[in-house]
Amino acid sequence: MTKKQRALEIIERLKKEYPCTDCTLEYDEAWKLLVSVRLAAQCTDARVNVVVEKLYEKFPDVNALAEAPVEEIEKIVRPCGLGNSKARDISACMKKIRDTYHGKVPEDFDKLLDLPGVGRKSANLIMGDVFGKPAIVTDTHCIRLTNRMGLVDGIKEPGKVEKALWNIIPPEEGNDFCHRLVDHGRAVCVARTKPQCKTCCLEDVCKKIGVEK
């Protein structure tokens, strides 16, 4: 079985296992997802969803957040960890969206990457979830599971994993596939305890790299 064949089989099985999948960060506007994904670094999505409610109560739109003192942003986002750097990035990002893009998040991958605090993972998430464009979000679940399944070979760098997956994942499947990897990584192929291989829908096609069968 080639990597592409394995990928297609895994995609179909995960579709059946997790028919309804989506980003677990809550948002109703593109700029809010940018804020949340920055806060989610080394923090759980559940905590981010709680913190941003307080943030948006005080700063309800791009302009308000762009004009907010970094210290005020930091006070609110501190529970997400790395409060100072995250607050600085959020402030600078909102300023650029306000000043360069008239308050609208750009629908262009390279322009997204040019925003402060936005890397390839964040840009892909915006492209896929907000704009419905082909995207591969290489978060920790994606990197861990695709290595374990044998879709990539011992690659840990997010950019290299993304590049490898573009070669074997149909563009229209990439975004939902990555969301389903998160679902599967939380429910079955867990990181902190032993993966539940015997009940896994992928047991017979997963290569389990570095793990005894």
Coordinates of N, CA and C in Angstrom, one line a residue:
M1 N 0.8 -1.2 0.0 CA 0.0 0.0 0.0 C 0.9 1.3 0.0
T2 N 0.7 2.1 -1.0 CA 1.5 3.4 -1.0 C 0.9 4.3 0.0
K3 N 1.7 5.4 0.3 CA 1.3 6.4 1.2 C -0.1 7.0 0.8
K4 N -0.2 7.3 -0.5 CA -1.4 7.9 -1.0 C -2.6 7.0 -0.9
Q5 N -2.4 5.7 -1.1 CA -3.5 4.7 -0.9 C -3.9 4.7 0.5
R6 N -2.9 4.6 1.4 CA -3.1 4.6 2.8 C -3.9 5.9 3.3
A7 N -3.4 7.0 2.8 CA -4.1 8.3 3.1 C -5.6 8.3 2.7
L8 N -5.9 7.8 1.5 CA -7.2 7.8 1.1 C -8.1 6.9 1.9
E9 N -7.5 5.7 2.3 CA -8.3 4.8 3.1 C -8.5 5.4 4.5
I10 N -7.5 6.0 5.1 CA -7.7 6.6 6.4 C -8.7 7.8 6.3
I11 N -8.7 8.6 5.3 CA -9.6 9.7 5.2 C -11.0 9.1 5.2
E12 N -11.3 8.1 4.4 CA -12.7 7.5 4.3 C -13.1 6.9 5.7
R13 N -12.2 6.2 6.3 CA -12.6 5.6 7.6 C -12.8 6.7 8.7
L14 N -12.0 7.7 8.7 CA -12.2 8.8 9.7 C -13.5 9.6 9.4
K15 N -13.9 9.7 8.1 CA -15.2 10.3 7.8 C -16.3 9.6 8.4
K16 N -16.3 8.2 8.4 CA -17.3 7.4 9.0 C -17.3 7.5 10.5
E17 N -16.1 7.6 11.0 CA -16.0 7.6 12.5 C -16.4 8.9 13.1
Y18 N -16.0 10.0 12.4 CA -16.3 11.4 12.8 C -17.0 12.1 11.7
P19 N -18.3 11.8 11.4 CA -19.0 12.5 10.3 C -19.1 14.0 10.5
C20 N -19.2 14.4 11.7 CA -19.3 15.9 12.0 C -18.1 16.4 12.6
T21 N -17.3 17.2 12.0 CA -16.0 17.6 12.5 C -15.9 19.1 12.3
D22 N -15.2 19.8 13.1 CA -15.0 21.3 13.0 C -13.9 21.7 13.9
C23 N -13.5 23.0 13.8 CA -12.6 23.6 14.7 C -13.2 23.7 16.0
T24 N -12.5 23.4 17.1 CA -13.1 23.5 18.4 C -12.8 24.8 19.1
L25 N -12.2 25.7 18.4 CA -12.1 27.1 18.8 C -13.4 27.8 18.3
E26 N -14.1 28.5 19.3 CA -15.3 29.2 18.9 C -15.1 30.6 18.4
Y27 N -15.8 30.9 17.3 CA -15.6 32.2 16.7 C -16.8 32.4 15.7
D28 N -17.1 33.7 15.5 CA -18.1 34.0 14.5 C -17.7 35.0 13.5
E29 N -16.4 35.4 13.6 CA -15.8 36.3 12.6 C -14.3 35.9 12.4
A30 N -13.8 36.1 11.2 CA -12.4 35.7 10.9 C -11.4 36.2 11.9
W31 N -11.5 37.5 12.2 CA -10.5 38.1 13.1 C -10.5 37.4 14.5
K32 N -11.6 36.9 14.9 CA -11.7 36.3 16.2 C -11.0 34.9 16.2
L33 N -11.1 34.2 15.0 CA -10.3 33.0 14.9 C -8.8 33.2 15.0
L34 N -8.4 34.3 14.4 CA -7.0 34.7 14.4 C -6.5 34.9 15.9
V35 N -7.3 35.6 16.6 CA -7.0 35.8 18.0 C -7.0 34.5 18.8
S36 N -8.0 33.7 18.6 CA -8.0 32.4 19.3 C -6.9 31.5 19.0
V37 N -6.5 31.4 17.7 CA -5.5 30.4 17.4 C -4.1 30.9 17.9
R38 N -4.0 32.2 18.1 CA -2.7 32.7 18.7 C -2.7 32.4 20.2
L39 N -3.9 32.5 20.8 CA -3.9 32.2 22.3 C -3.8 30.7 22.5
A40 N -4.2 29.9 21.5 CA -4.2 28.5 21.7 C -2.8 27.8 21.8
A41 N -1.8 28.6 21.4 CA -0.4 28.0 21.5 C -0.1 27.6 23.0
Q42 N 0.2 26.4 23.2 CA 0.5 25.8 24.5 C -0.7 26.1 25.5
C43 N -1.9 26.0 25.0 CA -3.1 26.2 25.8 C -4.2 25.4 25.2
T44 N -5.1 25.0 26.0 CA -6.3 24.2 25.5 C -7.3 25.1 24.8
D45 N -8.0 24.5 23.8 CA -9.0 25.3 23.1 C -10.1 25.6 24.1
A46 N -10.4 24.8 25.0 CA -11.5 25.0 26.0 C -11.2 26.3 26.8
R47 N -10.0 26.4 27.3 CA -9.6 27.6 28.1 C -9.6 28.8 27.2
V48 N -9.2 28.7 26.0 CA -9.2 29.9 25.1 C -10.6 30.4 24.9
N49 N -11.5 29.4 24.7 CA -12.9 29.8 24.4 C -13.5 30.6 25.6
V50 N -13.1 30.3 26.8 CA -13.5 31.0 28.0 C -12.9 32.4 28.1
V51 N -11.6 32.5 27.8 CA -10.9 33.7 27.9 C -11.3 34.7 26.9
V52 N -11.6 34.3 25.7 CA -11.9 35.3 24.6 C -13.3 35.9 24.9
E53 N -14.1 35.3 25.6 CA -15.4 35.9 25.9 C -15.2 37.2 26.7
K54 N -14.3 37.1 27.7 CA -14.0 38.3 28.5 C -13.3 39.4 27.6
L55 N -12.4 38.9 26.7 CA -11.7 39.8 25.9 C -12.6 40.6 25.0
Y56 N -13.6 39.9 24.4 CA -14.5 40.6 23.4 C -15.6 41.4 24.1
E57 N -15.8 41.1 25.4 CA -16.7 42.0 26.2 C -16.1 43.4 26.3
K58 N -14.8 43.4 26.5 CA -14.2 44.7 26.6 C -13.8 45.3 25.3
F59 N -13.3 44.5 24.4 CA -12.9 45.0 23.1 C -13.6 44.2 22.0
P60 N -14.8 44.7 21.6 CA -15.7 43.9 20.7 C -15.5 43.8 19.2
D61 N -14.5 44.6 18.8 CA -14.2 44.6 17.3 C -12.8 44.8 17.0
V62 N -12.4 44.8 15.8 CA -11.0 44.9 15.4 C -10.5 46.3 15.8
N63 N -11.2 47.3 15.6 CA -10.8 48.7 16.0 C -10.5 48.8 17.5
A64 N -11.4 48.3 18.3 CA -11.3 48.4 19.7 C -10.1 47.6 20.2
L65 N -9.8 46.4 19.6 CA -8.7 45.6 20.0 C -7.4 46.3 19.5
A66 N -7.4 46.9 18.4 CA -6.2 47.5 17.8 C -5.8 48.7 18.7
E67 N -6.8 49.4 19.2 CA -6.6 50.6 20.0 C -6.3 50.3 21.5
A68 N -6.6 49.1 21.9 CA -6.4 48.7 23.3 C -4.9 48.7 23.7
P69 N -4.6 49.1 24.9 CA -3.2 49.0 25.4 C -2.9 47.5 25.6
V70 N -1.6 47.2 25.2 CA -1.2 45.8 25.2 C -1.3 45.3 26.7
E71 N -1.1 46.2 27.7 CA -1.2 45.7 29.1 C -2.6 45.3 29.4
E72 N -3.6 46.0 28.8 CA -5.0 45.6 29.1 C -5.3 44.2 28.5
I73 N -4.8 44.0 27.3 CA -5.0 42.7 26.6 C -4.3 41.6 27.4
E74 N -3.1 41.9 27.8 CA -2.4 40.9 28.6 C -3.1 40.5 29.9
K75 N -3.7 41.4 30.6 CA -4.4 41.1 31.8 C -5.5 40.1 31.6
I76 N -6.1 40.2 30.5 CA -7.3 39.3 30.2 C -6.8 37.9 29.7
V77 N -5.7 37.9 28.8 CA -5.3 36.7 28.1 C -4.3 35.9 28.9
R78 N -3.8 36.5 30.1 CA -2.8 35.8 30.9 C -3.1 34.3 31.2
P79 N -4.3 33.9 31.5 CA -4.6 32.5 31.8 C -4.2 31.6 30.7
C80 N -4.1 32.1 29.5 CA -3.7 31.2 28.3 C -2.2 31.0 28.3
G81 N -1.4 31.6 29.2 CA 0.0 31.5 29.2 C 0.7 32.4 28.1
L82 N 2.0 32.7 28.4 CA 2.7 33.6 27.4 C 2.0 34.9 27.1
G83 N 1.4 35.4 28.2 CA 0.5 36.5 28.0 C 1.1 37.7 27.3
N84 N 2.3 38.1 27.7 CA 2.9 39.3 27.1 C 3.1 39.2 25.6
S85 N 3.7 38.1 25.2 CA 4.0 37.9 23.8 C 2.7 37.7 23.0
K86 N 1.8 37.0 23.5 CA 0.5 36.8 22.8 C -0.3 38.2 22.7
A87 N -0.3 38.9 23.8 CA -0.9 40.2 23.7 C -0.3 41.2 22.7
R88 N 1.0 41.2 22.7 CA 1.7 42.0 21.7 C 1.4 41.6 20.3
D89 N 1.4 40.3 20.0 CA 1.0 39.8 18.7 C -0.4 40.2 18.3
I90 N -1.3 40.0 19.2 CA -2.7 40.3 18.9 C -2.9 41.7 18.6
S91 N -2.3 42.6 19.4 CA -2.4 44.0 19.2 C -1.8 44.4 17.8
A92 N -0.6 43.9 17.5 CA 0.0 44.3 16.2 C -0.8 43.7 15.1
C93 N -1.3 42.5 15.2 CA -2.1 41.9 14.2 C -3.4 42.7 13.9
M94 N -4.1 43.1 14.9 CA -5.3 43.9 14.7 C -5.0 45.2 14.1
K95 N -3.9 45.8 14.5 CA -3.5 47.1 13.9 C -3.3 47.0 12.4
K96 N -2.6 45.9 12.0 CA -2.3 45.7 10.6 C -3.6 45.4 9.8
I97 N -4.5 44.6 10.4 CA -5.8 44.4 9.7 C -6.6 45.7 9.6
R98 N -6.6 46.5 10.6 CA -7.3 47.8 10.6 C -6.7 48.7 9.5
D99 N -5.3 48.9 9.6 CA -4.7 49.9 8.8 C -4.4 49.5 7.3
T100 N -4.1 48.2 7.1 CA -3.8 47.7 5.8 C -5.0 47.1 5.0
Y101 N -5.8 46.5 5.8 CA -6.9 45.7 5.1 C -8.3 46.2 5.5
H102 N -8.4 47.5 6.0 CA -9.7 48.1 6.3 C -10.5 47.3 7.2
G103 N -9.9 46.6 8.2 CA -10.7 45.8 9.2 C -11.1 44.4 8.7
K104 N -10.7 44.0 7.5 CA -11.1 42.7 7.0 C -9.8 41.8 6.9
V105 N -10.0 40.6 7.4 CA -8.9 39.6 7.3 C -8.7 39.2 5.9
P106 N -7.5 39.3 5.4 CA -7.2 39.0 3.9 C -7.4 37.6 3.6
E107 N -8.0 37.4 2.4 CA -8.3 36.0 1.9 C -7.2 35.6 1.0
D108 N -5.9 35.7 1.5 CA -4.7 35.4 0.7 C -3.7 34.8 1.7
F109 N -3.2 33.6 1.4 CA -2.3 32.9 2.3 C -1.1 33.7 2.6
D110 N -0.4 34.3 1.6 CA 0.8 35.1 1.9 C 0.6 36.3 2.7
K111 N -0.6 37.0 2.5 CA -0.9 38.1 3.2 C -1.3 37.8 4.7
L112 N -1.9 36.6 4.9 CA -2.1 36.1 6.2 C -0.8 35.9 7.0
L113 N 0.2 35.3 6.3 CA 1.5 35.0 6.9 C 2.2 36.3 7.2
D114 N 1.9 37.4 6.6 CA 2.5 38.7 6.8 C 2.0 39.4 8.1
L115 N 0.9 38.8 8.6 CA 0.3 39.4 9.8 C 1.1 39.0 11.1
P116 N 1.3 39.9 12.0 CA 2.1 39.6 13.2 C 1.5 38.4 14.0
G117 N 2.4 37.4 14.3 CA 1.9 36.3 15.1 C 1.2 35.2 14.4
V118 N 1.2 35.3 13.0 CA 0.5 34.3 12.2 C 1.5 33.5 11.5
G119 N 1.5 32.2 11.7 CA 2.4 31.3 11.0 C 1.6 30.4 10.1
R120 N 2.2 29.4 9.5 CA 1.6 28.6 8.5 C 0.4 27.8 9.1
K121 N 0.5 27.3 10.3 CA -0.6 26.6 10.9 C -1.9 27.5 11.0
S122 N -1.7 28.7 11.5 CA -2.8 29.7 11.7 C -3.4 30.1 10.3
A123 N -2.5 30.4 9.4 CA -2.9 30.8 8.1 C -3.7 29.7 7.4
N124 N -3.3 28.5 7.5 CA -4.0 27.3 6.9 C -5.4 27.2 7.6
L125 N -5.4 27.4 8.9 CA -6.7 27.3 9.6 C -7.7 28.3 9.1
I126 N -7.2 29.5 8.9 CA -8.1 30.6 8.4 C -8.5 30.3 7.0
M127 N -7.6 29.9 6.1 CA -7.9 29.6 4.7 C -9.0 28.5 4.6
G128 N -8.8 27.4 5.5 CA -9.7 26.3 5.4 C -11.1 26.5 6.1
D129 N -11.0 27.0 7.3 CA -12.3 27.2 8.1 C -13.1 28.4 7.7
V130 N -12.4 29.5 7.4 CA -13.1 30.7 7.2 C -13.5 30.9 5.7
F131 N -12.5 30.6 4.8 CA -12.6 30.9 3.4 C -12.9 29.6 2.6
G132 N -12.9 28.4 3.2 CA -13.3 27.2 2.5 C -12.3 26.8 1.4
K133 N -11.0 27.2 1.6 CA -10.0 26.9 0.6 C -9.2 25.7 1.1
P134 N -8.5 25.0 0.2 CA -7.6 23.9 0.5 C -6.7 24.3 1.6
A135 N -6.5 23.4 2.7 CA -5.7 23.7 3.8 C -5.2 22.5 4.5
I136 N -4.0 22.5 5.1 CA -3.5 21.4 5.9 C -3.0 22.1 7.2
V137 N -3.6 21.8 8.3 CA -3.2 22.4 9.5 C -2.3 21.4 10.3
T138 N -1.0 21.7 10.4 CA -0.1 20.8 11.0 C 0.1 21.1 12.5
D139 N -1.0 20.8 13.3 CA -0.8 21.0 14.7 C -0.2 19.7 15.3
T140 N -0.1 19.7 16.6 CA 0.6 18.5 17.3 C -0.1 17.2 17.0
H141 N -1.5 17.2 16.9 CA -2.2 16.0 16.6 C -1.8 15.5 15.2
C142 N -1.9 16.4 14.3 CA -1.6 16.0 12.9 C -0.2 15.5 12.8
I143 N 0.8 16.1 13.4 CA 2.2 15.7 13.3 C 2.4 14.3 13.9
R144 N 1.8 14.1 15.1 CA 2.0 12.9 15.8 C 1.3 11.7 15.1
L145 N 0.0 11.9 14.7 CA -0.7 10.8 14.1 C -0.3 10.5 12.7
T146 N 0.1 11.5 11.9 CA 0.5 11.1 10.5 C 1.9 10.4 10.5
N147 N 2.7 10.7 11.5 CA 3.9 9.9 11.7 C 3.6 8.5 12.1
R148 N 2.7 8.4 13.1 CA 2.4 7.0 13.6 C 1.7 6.2 12.6
M149 N 0.8 6.8 11.8 CA 0.1 6.1 10.7 C 1.0 5.7 9.5
G150 N 2.1 6.4 9.4 CA 3.0 6.1 8.3 C 2.8 6.9 7.1
L151 N 2.1 8.0 7.2 CA 1.8 8.9 6.1 C 3.0 9.8 5.9
V152 N 3.8 10.1 7.0 CA 5.1 10.8 6.9 C 6.1 9.9 7.6
D153 N 7.3 10.1 7.3 CA 8.4 9.2 7.9 C 9.3 10.0 8.9
G154 N 8.9 10.0 10.1 CA 9.8 10.6 11.1 C 10.0 12.1 11.0
I155 N 9.0 12.8 10.5 CA 9.2 14.2 10.3 C 8.4 14.9 11.4
K156 N 9.1 15.8 12.0 CA 8.5 16.5 13.2 C 8.3 18.0 12.9
E157 N 9.0 18.6 11.9 CA 8.9 20.0 11.6 C 7.6 20.2 10.9
P158 N 6.7 21.1 11.4 CA 5.4 21.4 10.8 C 5.4 21.7 9.3
G159 N 6.3 22.5 8.9 CA 6.4 22.9 7.5 C 6.7 21.7 6.6
K160 N 7.5 20.8 7.0 CA 7.9 19.6 6.2 C 6.8 18.6 6.2
V161 N 6.1 18.5 7.4 CA 4.9 17.6 7.4 C 3.8 18.1 6.5
E162 N 3.6 19.4 6.5 CA 2.6 20.0 5.6 C 2.9 19.7 4.2
K163 N 4.2 19.9 3.8 CA 4.6 19.7 2.4 C 4.4 18.2 2.0
A164 N 4.8 17.3 2.9 CA 4.6 15.9 2.6 C 3.2 15.5 2.4
L165 N 2.3 16.1 3.3 CA 0.9 15.7 3.2 C 0.2 16.3 2.0
W166 N 0.7 17.5 1.5 CA 0.1 18.0 0.2 C 0.3 17.0 -0.9
N167 N 1.3 16.2 -0.9 CA 1.6 15.3 -1.9 C 0.6 14.1 -1.9
I168 N 0.0 13.8 -0.8 CA -0.8 12.6 -0.7 C -2.3 12.8 -0.3
I169 N -2.6 14.0 0.1 CA -4.0 14.3 0.6 C -4.7 15.1 -0.5
P170 N -5.8 14.7 -1.0 CA -6.5 15.5 -2.0 C -6.8 16.9 -1.4
P171 N -6.6 18.0 -2.1 CA -6.8 19.3 -1.6 C -8.1 19.6 -0.9
E172 N -9.2 19.0 -1.5 CA -10.5 19.3 -0.9 C -10.7 18.5 0.4
E173 N -9.9 17.6 0.7 CA -10.0 16.8 1.9 C -9.2 17.3 3.1
G174 N -8.2 18.1 2.8 CA -7.1 18.5 3.8 C -7.7 19.1 5.1
N175 N -8.5 20.1 5.0 CA -9.0 20.8 6.2 C -9.7 19.9 7.1
D176 N -10.7 19.2 6.6 CA -11.5 18.3 7.4 C -10.7 17.1 7.9
F177 N -9.8 16.6 7.1 CA -8.9 15.5 7.5 C -8.1 15.9 8.8
C178 N -7.6 17.1 8.8 CA -6.8 17.6 10.0 C -7.7 17.7 11.2
H179 N -8.9 18.2 11.0 CA -9.9 18.3 12.1 C -10.2 16.9 12.7
R180 N -10.3 15.9 11.8 CA -10.6 14.6 12.2 C -9.4 13.9 12.9
L181 N -8.2 14.3 12.6 CA -7.1 13.9 13.3 C -7.1 14.4 14.7
V182 N -7.5 15.6 14.9 CA -7.7 16.1 16.3 C -8.7 15.3 17.0
D183 N -9.9 15.0 16.4 CA -10.9 14.2 17.0 C -10.4 12.8 17.4
H184 N -9.6 12.2 16.5 CA -9.1 10.9 16.7 C -8.0 10.9 17.8
G185 N -7.2 11.9 17.7 CA -6.1 12.0 18.7 C -6.6 12.3 20.1
R186 N -7.7 12.9 20.3 CA -8.3 13.1 21.6 C -9.1 11.9 22.1
A187 N -9.7 11.1 21.1 CA -10.6 10.1 21.6 C -10.0 8.7 21.6
V188 N -9.1 8.4 20.7 CA -8.6 7.0 20.5 C -7.0 7.0 20.5
C189 N -6.4 7.7 19.6 CA -5.0 7.6 19.5 C -4.3 8.7 20.4
V190 N -4.6 8.5 21.7 CA -4.2 9.5 22.6 C -2.7 9.6 22.9
A191 N -2.2 10.7 23.4 CA -0.8 10.9 23.6 C -0.4 10.7 25.0
R192 N -1.2 11.0 26.0 CA -0.8 11.0 27.4 C -0.9 9.6 28.0
T193 N -1.8 8.8 27.4 CA -1.9 7.4 27.9 C -1.7 6.5 26.7
K194 N -1.8 5.2 26.9 CA -1.6 4.2 25.8 C -2.7 4.3 24.7
P195 N -2.4 4.5 23.5 CA -3.4 4.5 22.4 C -4.3 3.3 22.4
Q196 N -5.5 3.5 22.1 CA -6.5 2.4 22.1 C -6.5 1.7 20.8
C197 N -5.4 1.0 20.4 CA -5.3 0.4 19.1 C -6.3 -0.7 18.8
K198 N -6.7 -1.5 19.8 CA -7.6 -2.6 19.6 C -9.0 -2.1 19.2
T199 N -9.4 -0.9 19.5 CA -10.7 -0.4 19.2 C -10.6 0.7 18.1
C200 N -9.5 0.8 17.5 CA -9.2 1.9 16.5 C -9.7 1.5 15.1
C201 N -10.4 2.3 14.4 CA -10.9 2.0 13.1 C -9.8 1.9 12.1
L202 N -8.6 2.3 12.5 CA -7.5 2.3 11.5 C -6.5 1.2 11.9
E203 N -6.8 0.4 12.8 CA -5.8 -0.6 13.3 C -5.1 -1.4 12.2
D204 N -5.8 -1.8 11.2 CA -5.2 -2.7 10.2 C -4.4 -1.9 9.1
V205 N -4.6 -0.5 9.1 CA -3.9 0.2 8.1 C -2.8 1.2 8.7
C206 N -2.8 1.3 10.0 CA -1.9 2.1 10.7 C -0.5 1.4 10.8
K207 N 0.6 2.1 10.5 CA 1.9 1.5 10.6 C 2.5 1.5 12.0
K208 N 1.9 2.4 12.8 CA 2.3 2.4 14.2 C 3.8 2.6 14.3
I209 N 4.3 3.6 13.7 CA 5.8 3.9 13.6 C 6.4 3.9 15.0
G210 N 7.4 3.2 15.3 CA 8.1 3.2 16.6 C 7.3 2.6 17.7
V211 N 6.2 1.9 17.5 CA 5.3 1.4 18.5 C 5.1 -0.1 18.2
E212 N 5.3 -0.9 19.2 CA 5.0 -2.4 19.0 C 3.6 -2.6 18.7
K213 N 3.3 -3.6 17.8 CA 1.9 -3.9 17.5 C 1.4 -4.9 18.5

